[in-house]
XYZ file of C-alpha atoms in Angstrom:
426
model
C 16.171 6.418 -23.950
C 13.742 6.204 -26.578
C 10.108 5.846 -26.408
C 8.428 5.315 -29.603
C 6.310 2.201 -28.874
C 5.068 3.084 -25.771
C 3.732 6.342 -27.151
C 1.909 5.192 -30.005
C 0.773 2.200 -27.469
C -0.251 5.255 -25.208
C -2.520 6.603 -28.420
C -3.974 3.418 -28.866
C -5.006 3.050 -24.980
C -6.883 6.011 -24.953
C -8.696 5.346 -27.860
C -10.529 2.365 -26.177
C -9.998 2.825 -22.224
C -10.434 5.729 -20.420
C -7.572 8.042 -20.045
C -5.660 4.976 -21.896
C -4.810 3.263 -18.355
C -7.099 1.510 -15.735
C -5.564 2.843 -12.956
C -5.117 6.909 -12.642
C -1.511 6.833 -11.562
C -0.244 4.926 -14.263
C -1.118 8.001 -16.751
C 1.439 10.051 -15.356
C -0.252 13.374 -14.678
C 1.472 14.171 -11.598
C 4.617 13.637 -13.285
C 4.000 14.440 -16.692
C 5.277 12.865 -19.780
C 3.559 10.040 -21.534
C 3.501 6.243 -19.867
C 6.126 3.773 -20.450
C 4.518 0.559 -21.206
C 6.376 -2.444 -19.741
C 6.223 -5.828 -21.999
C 7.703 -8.062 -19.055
C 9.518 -7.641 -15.885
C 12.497 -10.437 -14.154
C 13.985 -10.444 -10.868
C 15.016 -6.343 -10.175
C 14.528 -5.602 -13.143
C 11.463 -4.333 -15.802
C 11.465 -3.728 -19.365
C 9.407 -1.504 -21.790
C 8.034 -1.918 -25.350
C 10.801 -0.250 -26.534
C 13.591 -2.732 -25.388
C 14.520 -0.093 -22.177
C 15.219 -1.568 -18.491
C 14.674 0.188 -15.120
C 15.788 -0.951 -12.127
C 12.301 -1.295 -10.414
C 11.203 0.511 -7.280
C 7.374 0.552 -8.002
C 6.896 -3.491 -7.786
C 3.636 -3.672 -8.668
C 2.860 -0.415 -5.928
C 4.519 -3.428 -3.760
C 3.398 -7.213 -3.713
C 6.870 -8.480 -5.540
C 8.910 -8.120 -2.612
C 10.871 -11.713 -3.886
C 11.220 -10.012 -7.069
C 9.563 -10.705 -10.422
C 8.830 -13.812 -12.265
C 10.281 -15.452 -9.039
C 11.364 -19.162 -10.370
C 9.502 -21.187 -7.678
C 6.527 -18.786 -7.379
C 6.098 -18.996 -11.409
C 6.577 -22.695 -11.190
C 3.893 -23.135 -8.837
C 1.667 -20.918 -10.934
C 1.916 -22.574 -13.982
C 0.848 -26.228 -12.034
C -2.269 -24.371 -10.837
C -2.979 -23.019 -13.991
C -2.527 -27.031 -15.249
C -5.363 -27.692 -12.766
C -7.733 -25.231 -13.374
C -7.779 -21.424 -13.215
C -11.016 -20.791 -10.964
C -13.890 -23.063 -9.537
C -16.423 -21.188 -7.808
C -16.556 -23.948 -5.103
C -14.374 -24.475 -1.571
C -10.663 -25.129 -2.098
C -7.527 -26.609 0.203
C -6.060 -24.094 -0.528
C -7.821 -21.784 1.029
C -7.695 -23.168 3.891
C -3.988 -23.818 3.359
C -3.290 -20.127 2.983
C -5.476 -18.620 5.598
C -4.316 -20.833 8.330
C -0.686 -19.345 7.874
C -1.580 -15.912 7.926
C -3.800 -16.648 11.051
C -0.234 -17.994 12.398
C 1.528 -15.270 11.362
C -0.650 -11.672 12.354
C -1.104 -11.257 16.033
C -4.929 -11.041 17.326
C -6.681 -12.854 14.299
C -8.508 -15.618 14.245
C -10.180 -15.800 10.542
C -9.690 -14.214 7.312
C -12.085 -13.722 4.391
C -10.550 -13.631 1.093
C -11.639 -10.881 -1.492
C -10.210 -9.587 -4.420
C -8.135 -6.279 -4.363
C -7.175 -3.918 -1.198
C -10.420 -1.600 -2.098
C -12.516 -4.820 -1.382
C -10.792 -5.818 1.962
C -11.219 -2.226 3.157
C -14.926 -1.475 1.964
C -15.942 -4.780 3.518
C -13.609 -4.161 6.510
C -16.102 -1.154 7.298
C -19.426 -2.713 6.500
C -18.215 -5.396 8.979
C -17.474 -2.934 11.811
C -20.300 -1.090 11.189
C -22.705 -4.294 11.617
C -20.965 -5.374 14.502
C -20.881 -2.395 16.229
C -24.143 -1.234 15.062
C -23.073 2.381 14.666
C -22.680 4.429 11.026
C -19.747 6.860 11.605
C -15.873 5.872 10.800
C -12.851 8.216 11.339
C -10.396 8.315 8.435
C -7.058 9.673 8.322
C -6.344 12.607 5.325
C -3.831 10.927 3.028
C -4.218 7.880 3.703
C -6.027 5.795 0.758
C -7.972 3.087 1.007
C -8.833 1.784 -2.029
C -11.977 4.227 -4.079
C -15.194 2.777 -2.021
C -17.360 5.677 -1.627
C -16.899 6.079 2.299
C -13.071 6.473 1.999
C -13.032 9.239 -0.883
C -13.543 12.418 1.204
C -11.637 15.594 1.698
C -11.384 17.763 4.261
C -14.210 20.100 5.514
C -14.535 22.998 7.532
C -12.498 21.869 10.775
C -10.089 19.766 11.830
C -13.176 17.812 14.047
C -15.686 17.786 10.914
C -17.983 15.648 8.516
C -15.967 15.366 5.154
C -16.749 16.524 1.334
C -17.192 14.076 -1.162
C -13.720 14.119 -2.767
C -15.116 12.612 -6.351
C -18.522 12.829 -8.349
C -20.265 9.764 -7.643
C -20.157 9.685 -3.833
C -23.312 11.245 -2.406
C -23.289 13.989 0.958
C -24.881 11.259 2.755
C -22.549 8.271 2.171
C -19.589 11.657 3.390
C -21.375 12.369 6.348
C -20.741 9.357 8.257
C -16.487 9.542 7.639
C -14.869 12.442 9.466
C -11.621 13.197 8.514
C -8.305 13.108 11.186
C -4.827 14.257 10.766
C -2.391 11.431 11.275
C 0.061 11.745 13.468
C -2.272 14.198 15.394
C -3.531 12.376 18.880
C -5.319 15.389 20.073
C -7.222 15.716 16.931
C -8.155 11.982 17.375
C -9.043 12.743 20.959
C -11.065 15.810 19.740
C -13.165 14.018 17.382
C -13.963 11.226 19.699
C -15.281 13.634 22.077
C -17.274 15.497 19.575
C -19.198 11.895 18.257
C -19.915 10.049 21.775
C -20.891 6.592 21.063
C -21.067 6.527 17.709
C -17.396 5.843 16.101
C -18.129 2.309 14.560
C -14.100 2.362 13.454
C -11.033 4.131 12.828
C -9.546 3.195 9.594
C -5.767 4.324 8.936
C -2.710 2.832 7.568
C -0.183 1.833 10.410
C 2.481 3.318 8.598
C 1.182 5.972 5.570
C 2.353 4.671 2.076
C -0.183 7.023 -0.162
C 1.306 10.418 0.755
C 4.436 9.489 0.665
C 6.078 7.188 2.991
C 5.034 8.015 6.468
C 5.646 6.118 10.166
C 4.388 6.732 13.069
C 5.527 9.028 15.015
C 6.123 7.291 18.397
C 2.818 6.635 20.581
C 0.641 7.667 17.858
C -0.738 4.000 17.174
C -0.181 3.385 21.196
C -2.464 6.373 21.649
C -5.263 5.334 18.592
C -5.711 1.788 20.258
C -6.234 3.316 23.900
C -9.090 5.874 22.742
C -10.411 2.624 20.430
C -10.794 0.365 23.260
C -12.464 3.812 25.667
C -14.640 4.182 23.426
C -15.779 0.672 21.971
C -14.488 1.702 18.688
C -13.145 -1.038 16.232
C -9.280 -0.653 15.197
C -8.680 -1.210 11.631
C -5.533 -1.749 10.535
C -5.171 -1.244 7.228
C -2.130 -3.406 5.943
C -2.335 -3.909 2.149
C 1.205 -2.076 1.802
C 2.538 -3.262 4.833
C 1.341 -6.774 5.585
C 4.287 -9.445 5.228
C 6.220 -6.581 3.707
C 7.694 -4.423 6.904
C 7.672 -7.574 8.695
C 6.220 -11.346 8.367
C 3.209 -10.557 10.939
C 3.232 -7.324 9.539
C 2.492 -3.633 11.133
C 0.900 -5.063 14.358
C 4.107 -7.264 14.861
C 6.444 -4.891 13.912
C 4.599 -1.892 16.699
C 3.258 -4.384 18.810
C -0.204 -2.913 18.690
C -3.216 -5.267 18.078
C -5.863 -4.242 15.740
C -9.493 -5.368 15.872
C -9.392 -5.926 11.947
C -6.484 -5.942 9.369
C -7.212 -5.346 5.863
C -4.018 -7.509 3.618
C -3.284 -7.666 -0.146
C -0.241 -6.938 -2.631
C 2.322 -9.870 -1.124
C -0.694 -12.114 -0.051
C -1.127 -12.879 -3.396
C 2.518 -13.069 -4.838
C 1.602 -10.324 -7.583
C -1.975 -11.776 -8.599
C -5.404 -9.849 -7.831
C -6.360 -10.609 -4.263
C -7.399 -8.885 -0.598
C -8.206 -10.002 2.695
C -9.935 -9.086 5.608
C -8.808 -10.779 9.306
C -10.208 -10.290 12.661
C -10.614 -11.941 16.072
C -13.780 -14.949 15.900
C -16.389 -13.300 17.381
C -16.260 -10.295 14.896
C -15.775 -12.770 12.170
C -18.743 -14.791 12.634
C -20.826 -11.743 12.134
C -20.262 -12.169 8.266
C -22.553 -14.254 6.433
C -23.484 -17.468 5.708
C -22.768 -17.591 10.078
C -24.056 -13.954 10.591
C -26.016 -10.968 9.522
C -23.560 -8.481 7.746
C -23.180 -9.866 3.999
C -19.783 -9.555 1.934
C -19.731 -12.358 -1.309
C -17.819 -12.657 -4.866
C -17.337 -15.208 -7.068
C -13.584 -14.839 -7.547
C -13.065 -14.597 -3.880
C -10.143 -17.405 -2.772
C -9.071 -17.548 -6.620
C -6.944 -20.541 -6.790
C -4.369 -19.125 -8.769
C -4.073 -16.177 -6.205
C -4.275 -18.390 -3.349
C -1.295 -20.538 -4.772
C 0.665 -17.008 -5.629
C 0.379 -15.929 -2.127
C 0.836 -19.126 -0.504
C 4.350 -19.472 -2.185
C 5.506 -16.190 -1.752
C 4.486 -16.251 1.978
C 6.212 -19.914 2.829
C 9.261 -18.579 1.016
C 9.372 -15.603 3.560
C 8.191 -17.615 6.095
C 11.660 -20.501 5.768
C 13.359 -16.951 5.016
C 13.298 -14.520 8.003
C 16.575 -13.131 7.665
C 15.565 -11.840 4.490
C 13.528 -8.716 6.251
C 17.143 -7.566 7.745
C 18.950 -7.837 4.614
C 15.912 -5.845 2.520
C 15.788 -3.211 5.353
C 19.775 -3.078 5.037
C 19.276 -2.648 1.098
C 17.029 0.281 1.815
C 19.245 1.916 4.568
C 22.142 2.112 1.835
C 19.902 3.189 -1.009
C 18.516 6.048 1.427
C 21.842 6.580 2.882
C 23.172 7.469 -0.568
C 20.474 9.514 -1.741
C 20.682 11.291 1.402
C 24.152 12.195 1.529
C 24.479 13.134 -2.575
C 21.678 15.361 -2.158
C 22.998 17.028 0.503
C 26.130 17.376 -1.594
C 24.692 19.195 -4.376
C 22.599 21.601 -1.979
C 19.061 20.128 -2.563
C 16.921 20.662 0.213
C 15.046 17.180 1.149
C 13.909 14.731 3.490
C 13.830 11.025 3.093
C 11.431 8.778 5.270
C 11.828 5.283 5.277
C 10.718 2.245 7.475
C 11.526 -1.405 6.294
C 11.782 -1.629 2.433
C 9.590 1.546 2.284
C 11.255 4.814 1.323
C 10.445 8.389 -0.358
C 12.408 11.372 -0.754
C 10.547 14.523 -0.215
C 11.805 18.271 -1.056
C 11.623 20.390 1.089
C 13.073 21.556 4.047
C 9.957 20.744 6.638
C 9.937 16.981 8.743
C 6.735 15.291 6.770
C 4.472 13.635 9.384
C 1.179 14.191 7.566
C -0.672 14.921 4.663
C -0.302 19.111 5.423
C 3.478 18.493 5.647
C 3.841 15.971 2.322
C 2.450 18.751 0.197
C 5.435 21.217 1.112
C 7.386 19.044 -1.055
C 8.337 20.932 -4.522
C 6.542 18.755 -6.795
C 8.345 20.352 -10.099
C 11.903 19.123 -8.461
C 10.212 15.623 -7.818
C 9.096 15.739 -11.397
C 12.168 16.933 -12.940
C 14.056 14.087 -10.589
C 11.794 11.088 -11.301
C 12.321 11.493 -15.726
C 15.905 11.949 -14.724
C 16.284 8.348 -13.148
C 14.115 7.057 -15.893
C 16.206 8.251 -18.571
C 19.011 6.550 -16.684
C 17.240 3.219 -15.859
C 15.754 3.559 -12.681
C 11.763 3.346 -12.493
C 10.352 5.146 -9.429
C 6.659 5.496 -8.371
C 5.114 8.513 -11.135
C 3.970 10.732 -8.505
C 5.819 12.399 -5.103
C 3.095 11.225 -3.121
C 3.430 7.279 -3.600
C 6.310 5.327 -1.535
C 9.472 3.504 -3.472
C 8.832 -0.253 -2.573
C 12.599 -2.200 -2.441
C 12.923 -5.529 -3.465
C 14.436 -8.503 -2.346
C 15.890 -8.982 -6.031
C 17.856 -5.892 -5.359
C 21.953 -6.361 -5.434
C 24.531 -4.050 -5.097
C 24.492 -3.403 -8.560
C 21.403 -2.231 -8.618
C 22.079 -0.116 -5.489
C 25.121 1.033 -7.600
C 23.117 2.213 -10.760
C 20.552 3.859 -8.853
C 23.308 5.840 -7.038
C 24.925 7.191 -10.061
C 21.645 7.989 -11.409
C 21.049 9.882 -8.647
C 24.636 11.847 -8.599
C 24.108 13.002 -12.355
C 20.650 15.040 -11.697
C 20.649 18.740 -11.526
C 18.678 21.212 -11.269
């Protein structure tokens, strides 16, 4: 393939936005190379500046499960659009929307809409913190929620310790009140807990890890969190921008049966527009203003073209449920064959994969955490990801990101993907 257009596009970006992207990943630094620009996407498939098509396994980082341009989600775009593209005043729709997902997600009773993931989350805490009326959080390393100050931290000292700013910008105080866990690790939980008596507003962590790679968990991990939660007054946050209505229609806390105190949703809410959520029981809820004390606003907040994006895409699922066995069944066999051509030419590797969530790690180790996801040899994930893109197949540019499946998928897709896979070397 040929990629003239996107990098002179690439030299024009960076002229005029920093880095010449406005979201890190998309520069491909962990992968290397310069960024394919994509002119327009349809069903499975996108397509680049240059006239190139990938099969697509990035979807947006994962809100077009249907697959893109979907004809009845684009329909109903375009007659909002004929309506008016934003109001700054109540809508039906709203209403519409957030009543379904109430429906839908065990253990909520409201939602407030926002405007990306990093919204949902940063309000998520504030929330938690007012209602509990205590400052410190527990975060898990490698999982990401969104770049509010309190969630980028690294690790200290100890595994039981305050966190290090992880980026310029985010002061020692704002770090001192997240301490960092290791997922998967109940005893560390346990640990920290024990170490900050009464004063662990919330635990924060993604039911199932999407930002190191594709991680579940392992079994009574979430089983475990939610007991020392409710011990110790503690708020569960679920954090289910990746996950929501994607693993499952009532996402993560369906799927595990564990009920969180709060659930953070974007991506597939919104049917591929800019949108968030936060959802929690009623008497949590009312603490946010105008009926209580802790304040969250924005004036884009319930955008009607979002809220008519998402509420397609989610009555589609919703008339559709079979449609979550035969994207999990897509995965299996894309997996599967992966799997067994890899072990075929020798390569060591593991593949985790949950739903339509997947990555391939390699290296030889089970990855169950952040310690474990950076055994994987990132030159053979580099050398492995341009591979597939020179023969059609557009993965996620960086070994620490999950593959997203599609619904638009086929078995020729599957098919292409496969032979990809069987021509790399190393």
């Amino acid at each position: 393939m040929r990629y003239q257009r996107s990098s002179a596009l690439f030299k024009e970006a960076q002229e005029v936005l920093p880095g010449g992207v406005n979201s890190p990943a998309r520069a491909f630094k962990s992968v290397g190379g310069t960024p394919i620009f994509i002119e327009k996407a349809k069903g499975a498939y996108m397509y680049d500046a240059d006239g190139n098509d990938y099969v697509d396994f990035i979807n947006s980082w994962g809100p077009m499960i249907l697959g893109h341009a979907h004809p009845q989600v684009t329909e109903a775009l375009i007659a909002q659009v004929e309506k008016g593209t934003s109001f700054g005043t109540p809508t039906e729709l709203e209403t519409e929307i957030a009543r379904l997902v109430v429906n839908a997600v065990p253990n909520i009773d409201k939602v407030r809409f926002v405007n990306s993931g990093t919204e949902a989350c940063m309000s998520a805490i504030r929330l938690a913190r007012g209602y509990t009326k205590r400052e410190k959080i527990i975060k898990f390393a490698g999982c990401y929620h969104g770049h509010s100050d309190s969630f980028l931290i690294q690790a200290g000292s100890g595994l039981a310790t305050f966190g290090e700013p992880s980026s310029p910008g985010v002061t020692q105080g704002t770090a001192k009140d997240t301490i960092l866990a290791k997922y998967n690790d109940l005893e560390n939980v346990k640990e920290i807990f024990n170490q900050n008596k009464d004063e662990i507003a919330a635990v924060i962590l993604e039911p199932v890890a999407g930002n190191m790679g594709c991680i579940p968990p392992l079994d009574g991990f979430l089983e475990g969190i939610r007991e020392l939660c409710t011990q110790n007054k503690t708020l569960l946050i679920f954090d289910e921008v990746m996950t929501g209505f994607r693993l499952d229609f009532g996402g993560a806390q369906k799927l595990f049966g564990i009920d969180a105190d709060l659930v953070t949703f974007g991506k597939v809410i919104g049917g591929g527009l800019p949108v968030g959520a936060f959802a929690g029981r009623k008497e949590i809820m009312d603490y946010l203003a105008p009926d209580g004390p802790v304040y969250q606003a924005g004036t884009l907040s319930g955008n009607p073209l979002a809220m008519r994006g998402g509420l397609t895409t989610l009555e589609i699922l919703q008339r559709h449920p079979e449609k979550y066995d035969d994207l999990e069944d897509t995965s299996i066999a894309i997996a599967e064959g992966i799997n067994e051509i890899l072990i075929e030419k020798g390569i060591e590797h593991q593949i985790n994969m949950i739903g339509s969530m997947m990555s391939v790690f390699f290296t030889d180790v089970d990855v169950v955490d952040f310690e474990t996801a950076k055994t994987g040899h990132n030159q053979i994930f580099n050398k492995f990801y341009h591979h597939l893109l020179k023969n059609g197949v557009y993965l996620p540019p960086s070994s620490f990101e999950t593959w997203f499946v599609g619904m638009a998928i086929t078995d020729t897709e599957i098919d292409k993907t496969l032979s990809a896979v069987k021509s790399f070397n190393l």
